[in-house]
One Martini backbone bead per residue (centre of mass of N, CA, C, O) as a GRO file, in nm:
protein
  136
    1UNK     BB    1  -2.355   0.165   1.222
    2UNK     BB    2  -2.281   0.438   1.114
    3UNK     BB    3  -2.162   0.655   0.889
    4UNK     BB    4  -1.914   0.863   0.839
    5UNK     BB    5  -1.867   1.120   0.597
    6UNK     BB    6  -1.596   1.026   0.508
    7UNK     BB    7  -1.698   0.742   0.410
    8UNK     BB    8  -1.871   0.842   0.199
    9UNK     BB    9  -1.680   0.986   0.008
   10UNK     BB   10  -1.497   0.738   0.002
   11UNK     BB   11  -1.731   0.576  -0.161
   12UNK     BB   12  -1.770   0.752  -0.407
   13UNK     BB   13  -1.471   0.791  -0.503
   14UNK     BB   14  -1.480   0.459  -0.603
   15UNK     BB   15  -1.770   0.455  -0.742
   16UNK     BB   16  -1.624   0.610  -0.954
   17UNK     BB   17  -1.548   0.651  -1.324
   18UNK     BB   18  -1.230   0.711  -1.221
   19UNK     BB   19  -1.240   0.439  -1.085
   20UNK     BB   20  -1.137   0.070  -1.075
   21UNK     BB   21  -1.061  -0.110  -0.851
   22UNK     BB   22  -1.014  -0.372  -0.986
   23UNK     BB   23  -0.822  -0.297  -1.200
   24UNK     BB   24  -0.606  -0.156  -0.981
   25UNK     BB   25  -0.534  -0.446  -0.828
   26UNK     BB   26  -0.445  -0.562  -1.121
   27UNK     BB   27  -0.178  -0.362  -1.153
   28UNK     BB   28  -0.035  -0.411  -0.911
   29UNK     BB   29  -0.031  -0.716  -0.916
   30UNK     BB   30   0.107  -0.731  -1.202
   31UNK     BB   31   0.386  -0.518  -1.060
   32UNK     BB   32   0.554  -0.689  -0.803
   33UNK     BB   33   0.840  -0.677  -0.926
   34UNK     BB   34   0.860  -0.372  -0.949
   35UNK     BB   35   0.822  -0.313  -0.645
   36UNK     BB   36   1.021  -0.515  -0.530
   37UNK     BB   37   1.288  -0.363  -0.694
   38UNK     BB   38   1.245  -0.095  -0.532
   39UNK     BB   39   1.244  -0.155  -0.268
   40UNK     BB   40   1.537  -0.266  -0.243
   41UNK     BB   41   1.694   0.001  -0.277
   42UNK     BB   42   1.646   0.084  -0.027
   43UNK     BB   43   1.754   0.154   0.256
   44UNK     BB   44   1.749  -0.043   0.506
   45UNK     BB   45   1.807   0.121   0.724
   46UNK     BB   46   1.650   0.394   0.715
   47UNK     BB   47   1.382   0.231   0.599
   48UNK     BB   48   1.283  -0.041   0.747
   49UNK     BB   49   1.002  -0.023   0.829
   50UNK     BB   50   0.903   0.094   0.536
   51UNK     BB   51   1.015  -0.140   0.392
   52UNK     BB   52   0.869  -0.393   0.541
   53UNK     BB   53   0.572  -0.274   0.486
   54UNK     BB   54   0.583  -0.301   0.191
   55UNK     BB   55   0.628  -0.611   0.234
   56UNK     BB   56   0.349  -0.632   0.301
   57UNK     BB   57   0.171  -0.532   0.108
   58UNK     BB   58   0.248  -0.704  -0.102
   59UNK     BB   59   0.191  -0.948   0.047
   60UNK     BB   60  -0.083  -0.901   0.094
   61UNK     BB   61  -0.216  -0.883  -0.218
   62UNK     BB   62  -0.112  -1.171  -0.309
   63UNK     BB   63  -0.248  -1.272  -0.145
   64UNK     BB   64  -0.582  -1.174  -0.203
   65UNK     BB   65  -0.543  -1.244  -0.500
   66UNK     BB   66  -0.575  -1.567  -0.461
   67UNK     BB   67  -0.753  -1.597  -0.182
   68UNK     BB   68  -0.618  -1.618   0.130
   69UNK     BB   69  -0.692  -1.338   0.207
   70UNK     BB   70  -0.999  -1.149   0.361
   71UNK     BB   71  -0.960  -0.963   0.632
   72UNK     BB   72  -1.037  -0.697   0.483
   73UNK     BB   73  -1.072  -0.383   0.338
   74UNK     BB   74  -1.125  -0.233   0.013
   75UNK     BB   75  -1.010  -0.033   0.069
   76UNK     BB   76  -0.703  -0.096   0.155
   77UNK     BB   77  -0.657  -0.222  -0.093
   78UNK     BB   78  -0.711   0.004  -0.252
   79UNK     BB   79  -0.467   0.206  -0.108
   80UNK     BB   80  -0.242  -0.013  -0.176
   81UNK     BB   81  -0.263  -0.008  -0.517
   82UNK     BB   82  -0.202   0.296  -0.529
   83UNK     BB   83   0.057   0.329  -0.358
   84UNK     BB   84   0.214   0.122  -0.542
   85UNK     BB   85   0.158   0.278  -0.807
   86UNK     BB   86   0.289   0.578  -0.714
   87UNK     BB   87   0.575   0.423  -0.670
   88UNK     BB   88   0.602   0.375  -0.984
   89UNK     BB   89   0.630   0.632  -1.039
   90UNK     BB   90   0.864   0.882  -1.209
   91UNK     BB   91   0.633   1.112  -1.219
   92UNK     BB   92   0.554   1.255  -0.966
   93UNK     BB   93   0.592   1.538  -0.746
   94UNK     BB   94   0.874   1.383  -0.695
   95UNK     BB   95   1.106   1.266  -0.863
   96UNK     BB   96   1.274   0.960  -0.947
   97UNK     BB   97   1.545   1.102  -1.004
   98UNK     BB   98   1.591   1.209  -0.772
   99UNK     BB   99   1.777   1.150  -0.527
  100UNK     BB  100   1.613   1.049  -0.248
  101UNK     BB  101   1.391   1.255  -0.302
  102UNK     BB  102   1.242   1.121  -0.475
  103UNK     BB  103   1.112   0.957  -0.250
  104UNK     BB  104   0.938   1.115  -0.029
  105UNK     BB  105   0.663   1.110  -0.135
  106UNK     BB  106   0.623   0.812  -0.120
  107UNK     BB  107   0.676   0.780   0.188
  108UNK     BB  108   0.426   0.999   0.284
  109UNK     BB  109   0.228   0.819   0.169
  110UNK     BB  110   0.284   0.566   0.318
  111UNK     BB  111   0.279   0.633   0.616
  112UNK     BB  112  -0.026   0.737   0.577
  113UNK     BB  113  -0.120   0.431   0.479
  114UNK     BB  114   0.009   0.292   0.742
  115UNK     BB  115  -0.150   0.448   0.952
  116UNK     BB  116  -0.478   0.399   0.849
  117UNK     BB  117  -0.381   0.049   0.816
  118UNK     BB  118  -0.278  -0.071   1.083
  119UNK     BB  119  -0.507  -0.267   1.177
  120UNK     BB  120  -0.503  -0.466   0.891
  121UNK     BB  121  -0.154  -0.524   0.923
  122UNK     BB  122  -0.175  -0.644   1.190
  123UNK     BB  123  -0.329  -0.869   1.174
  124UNK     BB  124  -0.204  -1.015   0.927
  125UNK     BB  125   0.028  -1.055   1.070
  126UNK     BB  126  -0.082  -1.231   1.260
  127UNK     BB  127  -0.196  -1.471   1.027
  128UNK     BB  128   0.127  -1.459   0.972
  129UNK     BB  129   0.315  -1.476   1.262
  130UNK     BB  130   0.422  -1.218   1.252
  131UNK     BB  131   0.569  -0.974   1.411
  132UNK     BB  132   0.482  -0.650   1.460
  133UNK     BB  133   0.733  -0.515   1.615
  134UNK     BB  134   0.865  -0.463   1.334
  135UNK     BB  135   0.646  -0.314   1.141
  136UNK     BB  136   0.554  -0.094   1.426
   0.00000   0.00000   0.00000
């Protein structure tokens, strides 16, 4: 089966002397207690889907990189720890200084990231056993 056109561009973007997939994996995977701190502060109430979503990558990112789970495309991981990284940086498109607001954009980032690798998340729920319907 051929690639679609989108996944050539993501292919050469990745390829690309601008990002370094595993550096990249490797520096989310080495902050991981920063954004595991990072999302608990999140209101788990209001939040709770994206909570969860959240503590799913991170977990996913760590078995993978321990080499625990490796059925995921490195797409996916690729996309999961831009994500991540993205999510601790406090001076993104609208700054985590502003209460609230400054989460909007981590948030439509996630939700972005969580809908297009929604099947390779729900795998790995299956994978480790847990419900989807929590994550999902």
């Amino acid at each position: 089966m051929g690639k679609n056109p989108e996944e050539d561009n993501f292919d050469e973007y990745f390829q690309g002397e601008e990002i370094n997939l595993p550096q990249k994996i490797e520096k989310a995977y080495s902050k991981h207690d920063e954004i595991k701190n990072k999302q608990e502060k999140l209101d788990n109430n209001k939040f709770k889907k994206l909570f969860l979503q959240i503590k799913l990558a991170l977990e996913l990112l760590k078995d993978y990189k321990k080499g625990l789970y490796s059925q995921i495309p490195w797409r996916s991981i690729g996309l999961i720890s831009l994500a991540l990284l993205y999510f601790l940086n406090p001076y993104d498109v609208i700054p985590d200084l502003a209460p609230l607001i400054g989460f909007a954009d981590d948030a439509a980032i996630f939700l972005s990231l969580f809908k297009s690798i929604q099947f390779d998340l729900q795998e790995y729920c299956r994978w480790k056993g847990y419900n989807t319907d929590l994550y999902f």
